[in-house]
Coordinates of C-alpha atoms and ligand atoms in Angstrom, one line a residue:
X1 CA 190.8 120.5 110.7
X2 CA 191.2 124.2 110.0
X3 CA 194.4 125.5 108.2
X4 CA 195.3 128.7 106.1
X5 CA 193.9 127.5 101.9
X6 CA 196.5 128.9 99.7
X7 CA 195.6 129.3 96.1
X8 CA 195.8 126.5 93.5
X9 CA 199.0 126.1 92.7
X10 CA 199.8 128.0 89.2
X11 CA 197.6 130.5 89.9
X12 CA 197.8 134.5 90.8
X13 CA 195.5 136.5 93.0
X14 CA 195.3 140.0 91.0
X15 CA 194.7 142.5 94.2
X16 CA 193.8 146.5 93.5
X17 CA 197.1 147.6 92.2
X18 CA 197.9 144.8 90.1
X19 CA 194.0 144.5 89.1
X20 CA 194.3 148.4 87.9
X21 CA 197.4 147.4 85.6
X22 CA 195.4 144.8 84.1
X23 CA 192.4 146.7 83.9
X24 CA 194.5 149.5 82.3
X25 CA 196.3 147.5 79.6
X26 CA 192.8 146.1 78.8
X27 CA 191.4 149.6 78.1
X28 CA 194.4 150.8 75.8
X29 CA 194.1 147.0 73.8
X30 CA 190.1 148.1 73.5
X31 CA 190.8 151.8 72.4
X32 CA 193.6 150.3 69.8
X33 CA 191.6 147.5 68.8
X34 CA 188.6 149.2 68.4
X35 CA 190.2 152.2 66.4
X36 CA 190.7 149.9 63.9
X37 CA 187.0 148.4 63.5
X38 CA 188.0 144.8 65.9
X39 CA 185.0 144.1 68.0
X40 CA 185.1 142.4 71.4
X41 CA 184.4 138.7 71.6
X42 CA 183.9 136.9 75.1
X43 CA 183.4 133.1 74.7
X44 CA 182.7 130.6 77.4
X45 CA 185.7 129.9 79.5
X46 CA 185.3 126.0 78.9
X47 CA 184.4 124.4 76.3
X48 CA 183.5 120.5 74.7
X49 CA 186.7 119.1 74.9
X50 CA 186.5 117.5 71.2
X51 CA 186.8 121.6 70.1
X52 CA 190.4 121.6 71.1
X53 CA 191.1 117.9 70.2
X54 CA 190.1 119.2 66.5
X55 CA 191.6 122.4 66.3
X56 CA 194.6 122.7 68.7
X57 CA 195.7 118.9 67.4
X58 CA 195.9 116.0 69.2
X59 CA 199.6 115.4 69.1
X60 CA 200.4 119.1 70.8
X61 CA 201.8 119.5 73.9
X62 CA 198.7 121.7 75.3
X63 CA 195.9 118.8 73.9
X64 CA 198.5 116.4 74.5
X65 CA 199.1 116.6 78.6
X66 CA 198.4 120.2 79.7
X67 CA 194.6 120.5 79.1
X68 CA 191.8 120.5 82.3
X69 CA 189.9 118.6 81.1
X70 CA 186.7 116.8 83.5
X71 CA 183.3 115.1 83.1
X72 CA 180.2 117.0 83.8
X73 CA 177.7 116.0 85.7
X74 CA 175.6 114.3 82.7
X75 CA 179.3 113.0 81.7
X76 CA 180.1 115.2 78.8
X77 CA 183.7 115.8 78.2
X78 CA 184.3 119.5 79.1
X79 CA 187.5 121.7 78.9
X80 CA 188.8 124.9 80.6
X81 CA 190.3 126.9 77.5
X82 CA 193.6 126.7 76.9
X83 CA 193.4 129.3 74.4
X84 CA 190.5 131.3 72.9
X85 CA 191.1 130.9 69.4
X86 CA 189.1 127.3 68.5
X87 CA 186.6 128.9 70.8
X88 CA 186.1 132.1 68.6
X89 CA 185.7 130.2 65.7
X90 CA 183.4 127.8 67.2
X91 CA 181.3 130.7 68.4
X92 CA 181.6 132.5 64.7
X93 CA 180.5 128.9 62.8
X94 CA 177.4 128.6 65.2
X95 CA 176.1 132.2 64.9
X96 CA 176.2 131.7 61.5
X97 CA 179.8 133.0 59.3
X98 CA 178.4 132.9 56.3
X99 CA 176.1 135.8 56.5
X100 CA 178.9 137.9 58.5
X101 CA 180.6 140.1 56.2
X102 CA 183.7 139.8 55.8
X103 CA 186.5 140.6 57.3
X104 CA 185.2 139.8 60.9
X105 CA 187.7 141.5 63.0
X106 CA 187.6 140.8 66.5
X107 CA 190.0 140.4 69.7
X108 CA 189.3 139.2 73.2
X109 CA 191.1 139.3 76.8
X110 CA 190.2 136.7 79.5
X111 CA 191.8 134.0 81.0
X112 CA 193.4 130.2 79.8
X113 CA 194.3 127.1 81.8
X114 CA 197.0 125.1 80.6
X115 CA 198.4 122.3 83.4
X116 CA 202.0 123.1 83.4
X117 CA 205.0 123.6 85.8
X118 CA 204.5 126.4 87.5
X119 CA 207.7 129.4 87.4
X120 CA 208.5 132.5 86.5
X121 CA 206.2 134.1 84.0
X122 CA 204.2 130.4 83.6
X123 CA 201.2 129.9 84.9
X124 CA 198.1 127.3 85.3
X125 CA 195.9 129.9 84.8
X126 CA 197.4 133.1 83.0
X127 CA 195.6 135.8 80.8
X128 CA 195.4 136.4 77.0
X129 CA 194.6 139.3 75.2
X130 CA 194.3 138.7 71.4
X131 CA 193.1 139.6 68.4
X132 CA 191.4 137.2 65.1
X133 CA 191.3 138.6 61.8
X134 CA 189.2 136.4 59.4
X135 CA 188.1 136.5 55.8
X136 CA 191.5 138.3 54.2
X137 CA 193.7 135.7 52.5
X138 CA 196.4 138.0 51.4
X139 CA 199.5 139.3 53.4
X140 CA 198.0 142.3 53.9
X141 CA 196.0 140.9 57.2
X142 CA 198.8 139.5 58.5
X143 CA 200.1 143.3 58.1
X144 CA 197.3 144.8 59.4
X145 CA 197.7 142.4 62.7
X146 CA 201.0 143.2 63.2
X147 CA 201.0 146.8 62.4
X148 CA 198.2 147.1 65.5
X149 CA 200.3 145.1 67.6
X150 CA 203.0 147.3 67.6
X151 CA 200.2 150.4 67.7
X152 CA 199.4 148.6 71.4
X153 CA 203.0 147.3 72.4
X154 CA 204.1 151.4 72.0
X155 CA 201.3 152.8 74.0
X156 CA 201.9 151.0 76.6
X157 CA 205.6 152.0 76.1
X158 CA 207.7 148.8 74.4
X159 CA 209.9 151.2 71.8
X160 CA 212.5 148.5 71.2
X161 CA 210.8 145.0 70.6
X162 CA 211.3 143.1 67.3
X163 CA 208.9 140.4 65.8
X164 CA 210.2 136.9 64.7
X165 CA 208.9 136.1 61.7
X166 CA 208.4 132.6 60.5
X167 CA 206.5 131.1 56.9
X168 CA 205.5 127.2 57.8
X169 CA 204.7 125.3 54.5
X170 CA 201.3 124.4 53.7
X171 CA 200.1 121.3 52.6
X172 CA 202.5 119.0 50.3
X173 CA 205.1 121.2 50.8
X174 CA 204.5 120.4 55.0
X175 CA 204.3 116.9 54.5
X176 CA 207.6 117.1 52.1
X177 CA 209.3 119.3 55.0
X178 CA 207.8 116.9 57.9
X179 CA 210.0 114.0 56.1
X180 CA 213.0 115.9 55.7
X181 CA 212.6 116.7 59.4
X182 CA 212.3 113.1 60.2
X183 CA 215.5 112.3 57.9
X184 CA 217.5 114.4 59.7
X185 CA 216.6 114.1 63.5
X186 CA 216.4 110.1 62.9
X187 CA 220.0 109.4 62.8
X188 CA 220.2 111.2 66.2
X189 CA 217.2 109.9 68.2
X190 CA 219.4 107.8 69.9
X191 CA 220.4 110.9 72.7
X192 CA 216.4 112.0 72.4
X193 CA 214.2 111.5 75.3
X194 CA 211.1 109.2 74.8
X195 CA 208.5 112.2 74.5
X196 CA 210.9 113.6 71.7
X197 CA 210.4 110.7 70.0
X198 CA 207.2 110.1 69.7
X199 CA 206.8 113.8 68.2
X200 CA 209.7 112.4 65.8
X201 CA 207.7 109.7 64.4
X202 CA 203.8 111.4 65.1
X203 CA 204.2 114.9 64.5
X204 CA 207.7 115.9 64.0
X205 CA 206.8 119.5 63.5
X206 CA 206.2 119.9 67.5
X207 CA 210.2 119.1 67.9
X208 CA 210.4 122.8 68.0
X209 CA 208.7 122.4 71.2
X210 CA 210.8 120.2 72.9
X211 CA 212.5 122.2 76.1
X212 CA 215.4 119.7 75.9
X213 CA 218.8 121.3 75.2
X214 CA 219.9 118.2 73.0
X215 CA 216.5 118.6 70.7
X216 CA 217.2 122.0 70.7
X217 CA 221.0 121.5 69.3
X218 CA 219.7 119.1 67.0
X219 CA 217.2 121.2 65.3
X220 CA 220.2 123.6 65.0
X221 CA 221.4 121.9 61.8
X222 CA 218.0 120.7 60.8
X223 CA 216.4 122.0 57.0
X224 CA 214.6 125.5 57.2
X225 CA 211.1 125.6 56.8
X226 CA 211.9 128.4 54.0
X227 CA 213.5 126.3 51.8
X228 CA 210.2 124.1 51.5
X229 CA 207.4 126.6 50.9
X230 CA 205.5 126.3 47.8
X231 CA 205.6 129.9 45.3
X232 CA 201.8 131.0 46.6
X233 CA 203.3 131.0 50.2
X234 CA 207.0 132.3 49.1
X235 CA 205.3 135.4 47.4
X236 CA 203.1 135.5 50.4
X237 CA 205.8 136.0 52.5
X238 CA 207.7 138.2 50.6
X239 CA 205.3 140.3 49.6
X240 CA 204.2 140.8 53.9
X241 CA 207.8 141.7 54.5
X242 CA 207.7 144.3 52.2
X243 CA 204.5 145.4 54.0
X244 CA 205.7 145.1 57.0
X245 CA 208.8 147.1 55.9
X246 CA 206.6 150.0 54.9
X247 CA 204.1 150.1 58.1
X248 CA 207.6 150.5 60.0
X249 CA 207.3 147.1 62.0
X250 CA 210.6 145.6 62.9
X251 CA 211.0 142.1 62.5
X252 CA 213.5 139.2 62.0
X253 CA 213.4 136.0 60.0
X254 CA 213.5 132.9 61.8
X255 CA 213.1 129.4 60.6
X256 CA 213.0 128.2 64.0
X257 CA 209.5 129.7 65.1
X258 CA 207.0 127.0 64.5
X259 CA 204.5 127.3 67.0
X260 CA 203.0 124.6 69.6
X261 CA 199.6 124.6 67.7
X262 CA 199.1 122.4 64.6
X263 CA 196.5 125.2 62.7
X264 CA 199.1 127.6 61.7
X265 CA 199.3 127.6 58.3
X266 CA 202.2 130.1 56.5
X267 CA 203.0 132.9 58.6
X268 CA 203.7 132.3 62.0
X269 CA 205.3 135.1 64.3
X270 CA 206.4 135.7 68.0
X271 CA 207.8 138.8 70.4
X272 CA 210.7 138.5 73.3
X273 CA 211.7 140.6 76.0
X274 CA 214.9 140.2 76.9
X275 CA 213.2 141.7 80.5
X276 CA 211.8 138.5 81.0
X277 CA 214.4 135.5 81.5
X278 CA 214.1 132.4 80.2
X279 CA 209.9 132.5 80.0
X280 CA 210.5 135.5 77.9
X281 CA 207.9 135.3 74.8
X282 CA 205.4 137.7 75.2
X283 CA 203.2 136.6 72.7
X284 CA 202.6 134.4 69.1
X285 CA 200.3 134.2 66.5
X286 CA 200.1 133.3 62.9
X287 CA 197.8 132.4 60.2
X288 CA 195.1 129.5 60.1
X289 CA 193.6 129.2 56.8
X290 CA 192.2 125.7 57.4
X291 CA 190.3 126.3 61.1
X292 CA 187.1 127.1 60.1
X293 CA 186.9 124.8 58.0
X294 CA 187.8 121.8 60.1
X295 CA 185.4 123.3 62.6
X296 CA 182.6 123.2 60.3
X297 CA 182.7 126.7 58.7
X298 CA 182.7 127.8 54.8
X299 CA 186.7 127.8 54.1
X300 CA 188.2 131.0 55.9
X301 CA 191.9 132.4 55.7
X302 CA 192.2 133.6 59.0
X303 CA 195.3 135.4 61.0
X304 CA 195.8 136.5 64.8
X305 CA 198.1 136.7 67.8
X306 CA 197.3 135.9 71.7
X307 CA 199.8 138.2 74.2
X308 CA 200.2 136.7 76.9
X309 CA 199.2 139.8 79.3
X310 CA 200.8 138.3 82.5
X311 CA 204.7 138.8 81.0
X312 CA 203.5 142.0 79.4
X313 CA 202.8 143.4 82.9
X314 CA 205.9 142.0 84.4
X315 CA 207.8 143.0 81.2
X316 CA 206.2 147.2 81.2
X317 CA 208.1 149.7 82.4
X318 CA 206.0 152.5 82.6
X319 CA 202.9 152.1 84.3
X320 CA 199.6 152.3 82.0
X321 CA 197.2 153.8 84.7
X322 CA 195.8 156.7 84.7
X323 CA 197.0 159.0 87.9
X324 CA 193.7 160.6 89.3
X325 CA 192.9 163.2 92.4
X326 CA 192.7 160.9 95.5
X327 CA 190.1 163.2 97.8
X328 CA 189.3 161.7 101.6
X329 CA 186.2 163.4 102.9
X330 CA 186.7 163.2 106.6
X331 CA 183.7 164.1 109.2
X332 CA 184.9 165.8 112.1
X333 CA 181.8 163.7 114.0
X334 CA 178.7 161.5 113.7
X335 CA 176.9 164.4 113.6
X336 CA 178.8 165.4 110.1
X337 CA 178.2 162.1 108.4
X338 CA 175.2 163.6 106.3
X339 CA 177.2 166.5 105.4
X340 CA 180.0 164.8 104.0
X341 CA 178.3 162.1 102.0
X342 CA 176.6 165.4 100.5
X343 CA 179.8 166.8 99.8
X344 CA 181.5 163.8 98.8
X345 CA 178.7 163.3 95.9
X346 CA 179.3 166.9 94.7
X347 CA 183.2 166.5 94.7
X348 CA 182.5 163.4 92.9
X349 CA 180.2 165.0 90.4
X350 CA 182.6 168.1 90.0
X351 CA 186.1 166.5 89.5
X352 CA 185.7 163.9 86.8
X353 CA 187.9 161.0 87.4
X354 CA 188.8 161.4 90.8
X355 CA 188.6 158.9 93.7
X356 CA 186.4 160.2 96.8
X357 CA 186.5 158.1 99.5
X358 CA 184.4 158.8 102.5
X359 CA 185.7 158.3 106.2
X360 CA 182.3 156.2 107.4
X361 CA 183.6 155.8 110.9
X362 CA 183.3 159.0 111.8
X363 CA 185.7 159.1 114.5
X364 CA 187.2 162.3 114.0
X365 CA 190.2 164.3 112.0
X366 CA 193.0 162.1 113.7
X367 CA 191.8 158.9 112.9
X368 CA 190.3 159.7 109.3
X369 CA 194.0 161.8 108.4
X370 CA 196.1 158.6 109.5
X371 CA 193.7 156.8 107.2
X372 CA 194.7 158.8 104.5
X373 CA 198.1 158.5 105.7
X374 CA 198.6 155.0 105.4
X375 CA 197.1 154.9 102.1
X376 CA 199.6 157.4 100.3
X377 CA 202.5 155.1 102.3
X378 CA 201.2 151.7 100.7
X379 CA 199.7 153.1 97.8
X380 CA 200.5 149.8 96.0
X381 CA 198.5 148.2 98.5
X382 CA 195.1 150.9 97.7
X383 CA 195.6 150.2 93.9
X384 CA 195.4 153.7 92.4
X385 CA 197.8 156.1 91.1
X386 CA 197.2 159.3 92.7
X387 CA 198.0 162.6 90.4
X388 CA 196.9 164.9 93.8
X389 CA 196.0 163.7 97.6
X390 CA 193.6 166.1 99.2
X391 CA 191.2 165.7 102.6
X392 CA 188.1 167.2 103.0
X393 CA 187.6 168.4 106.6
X394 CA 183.9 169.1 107.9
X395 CA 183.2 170.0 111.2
X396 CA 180.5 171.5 113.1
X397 CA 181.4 175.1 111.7
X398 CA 181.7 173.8 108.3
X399 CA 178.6 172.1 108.0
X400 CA 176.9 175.2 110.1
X401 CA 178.4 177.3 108.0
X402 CA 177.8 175.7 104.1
X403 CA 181.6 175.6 104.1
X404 CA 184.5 173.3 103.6
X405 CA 188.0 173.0 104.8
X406 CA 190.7 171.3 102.1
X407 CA 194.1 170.2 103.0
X408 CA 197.0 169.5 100.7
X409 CA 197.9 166.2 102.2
X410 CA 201.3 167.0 100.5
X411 CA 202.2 170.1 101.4
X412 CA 200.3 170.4 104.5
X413 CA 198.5 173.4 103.5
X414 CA 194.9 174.2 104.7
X415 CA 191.9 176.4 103.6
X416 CA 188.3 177.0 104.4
X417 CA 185.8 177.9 101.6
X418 CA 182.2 178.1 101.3
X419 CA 180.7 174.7 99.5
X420 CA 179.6 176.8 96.9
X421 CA 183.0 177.5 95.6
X422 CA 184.0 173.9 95.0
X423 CA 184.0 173.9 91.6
X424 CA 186.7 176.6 91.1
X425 CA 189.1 175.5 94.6
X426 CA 189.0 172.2 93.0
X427 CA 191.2 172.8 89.7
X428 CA 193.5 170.4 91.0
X429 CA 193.6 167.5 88.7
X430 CA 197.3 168.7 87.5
X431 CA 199.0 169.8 90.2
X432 CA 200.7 167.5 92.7
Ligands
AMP1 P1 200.3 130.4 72.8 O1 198.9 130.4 73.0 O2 201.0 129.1 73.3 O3 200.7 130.7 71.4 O4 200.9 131.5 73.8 C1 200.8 132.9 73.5 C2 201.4 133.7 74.7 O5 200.7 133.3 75.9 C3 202.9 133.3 75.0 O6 203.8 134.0 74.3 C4 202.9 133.6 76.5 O7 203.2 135.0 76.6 C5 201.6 133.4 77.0 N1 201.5 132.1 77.7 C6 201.4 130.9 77.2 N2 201.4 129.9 78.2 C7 201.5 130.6 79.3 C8 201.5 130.2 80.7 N3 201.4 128.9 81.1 N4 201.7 131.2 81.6 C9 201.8 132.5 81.3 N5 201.7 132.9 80.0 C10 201.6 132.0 79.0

């Protein structure tokens, strides 16, 4: 039988243009990351599926019922990420953290699987750029995290967004909060769904989860997670306001963050767009002073954020690529094709940045000029941002002659110079 194959469902294709957004949001998170000393990590993209059991938590929605999770062939458990921090740290413990000095700074972009409903701004397969910050206790690497964060978010042009900022007890002072959760959503189970429920009585943290209106006007009235932390974590998260304050990062208090991963420990944080709809987080992170540890490592305080860089995409405005001379190099025959690919390497070498493409049919000026001409009307379609379109004509007289013939494919406008004077006709990186 032989039909059209779609994609899997909950998955994107990323062609040219939307590949060069990606690829350009990439390069500003590496050139603000790496500005501040964070190296780039790339981990495998699955892992043993026992990593995630341990580290995610078994009782979380992603562990829980959204993980991929399938036997190899020798029958090992095995797990397409659903998130790259368990695998950071699983790739820190085995190259040996000890003898890394501390603080390891790092971030990573690549893609995570998680099987949910597909819609607007959720995928099955979605992309994460993030950053891990390990070995600093205090508040002031949860500052630096978030001070970087909004370094990236404003080069790529987000002026207005706000951080929620949550501290989730540690220890004790969780288990004491966990119960007073359970007190007060107990007396209302009754009008809670069955998968509520069971968070109620194994994990009733994950509440916060729940999508269900009802859980959601429950938890309304519920105790705040600030009124339980212990004085380390209060001062912690005093003290990283006032931080944040001075680095000039704008944030809200909200005792309703509490994250779908059970390793957060103390600060937890997330960033909205209104831009978005109802999918409209753009990204979370927190602290996680006991991972490494339970994976095996020396005890670590660690703190980090994953973006989700699908909804930043959808959620920019301005457009992060770079706009570069677009220059066709058109032969007028066969007989010009050496000519031109000569040319076409000198433009390339001469105008840094630009995009030369070659007309390899050779069929003549029409035919290579409605090339170009379709491109600049479906330049979404071509995938780059053009700052200035130009052809290269060269027909028998030019490549007789040493000479070339350029056309401002804007404006129309045609001249013939000798190939020698490229360098200096070709100052046309800024103008249109
Ligand atoms: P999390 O790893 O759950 O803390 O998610 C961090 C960010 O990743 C979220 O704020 C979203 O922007 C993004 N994200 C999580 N799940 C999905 C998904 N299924 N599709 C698209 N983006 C997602």
């Amino acid at each position: 039988m032989s039909g059209r194959l779609r994609a899997p469902k909950g998955t994107h294709d990323l062609l040219p243009t939307d590949s060069e957004r990606f690829a350009a949001v990439e390069a500003c998170a590496r050139r603000v990351f790496s500005s501040h000393g964070y190296g780039e990590i790339r981990t495998p993209t699955f892992e043993s599926t026992e990593l995630f059991a341990r580290s995610v938590g078994e009782t979380t929605d992603i562990v829980h019922k959204e993980m991929y999770t399938f036997p190899d062939r020798k029958g090992r458990s095995l797990t397409l990420r659903p998130e790259n921090t368990a695998g950071v740290v699983r790739a820190l413990v085995e190259a040996g953290i000890q003898e890394t000095p501390r603080p390891i700074r790092l971030w990573y972009a690549g893609s995570q699987f998680r099987y949910e409903q597909p819609q607007a701004g959720r995928y099955r397969e979605f992309r994460q750029i993030g950053v891990e910050l390990l070995g600093v206790a205090g508040p002031a690497g949860d500052a630096e995290v978030l001070a970087m964060l909004f370094e990236f978010l404003g080069e790529l042009g987000f002026q207005d967004l706000i951080a929620t900022l949550n501290c989730i007890p540690r220890g004790e002072a969780r288990a004491a909060f966990s119960r007073a959760l359970q007190e007060h959503v107990r007396p209302r189970a009754g009008s809670l769904g069955a998968e509520d429920r069971r968070r109620l009585e194994e994990n009733p943290l994950r509440l916060y989860d729940s999508k269900d209106p009802e859980a959601q006007r429950i938890l309304e009235g519920a105790p705040s997670t600030l009124d339980f932390l212990d004085e380390g974590a209060r001062a912690h998260h005093v003290r990283l306001q006032e931080l944040l304050r001075a680095a000039g990062v704008r944030f809200v208090e909200s005792a309703a963050i509490v994250r779908g991963l059970d390793y957060y420990t103390l600060t937890v944080f997330e960033v909205a767009s209104e831009r978005l709809g109802a999918q409209n987080a753009i990204l979370g992170g927190g602290r996680y002073d006991g991972l490494v540890e339970s994976l095996g490592g020396p005890p670590t305080p660690a703190v980090g954020f994953a973006i989700g860089e699908d909804r930043l995409v959808a959620a920019m405005e301005a457009d992060a690529r770079e706009a570069r001379p677009v220059i066709f190099v058109i032969p007028g025959s066969a007989a010009e094709l050496d000519y031109a690919l000569a040319v076409s390497a000198s433009i390339r070498a001469l105008v840094p940045g630009a995009i030369i493409e070659t007309d390899l049919t050779a069929r003549g000026f029409p035919k290579g000029l409605s090339r170009a001409a379709a491109v600049l009307e479906r330049p979404e379609r071509y995938g780059f941002r053009a700052s200035a379109v130009r052809a290269v004509l060269l027909g028998a007289d030019e490549r007789q002659g040493e000479k070339v013939t350029v056309k401002n494919l804007a404006t129309g406008e045609q001249r013939s110079f000798a190939r020698s004077a490229l360098a200096e006709e070709l100052g046309m990186a800024r103008d249109r």
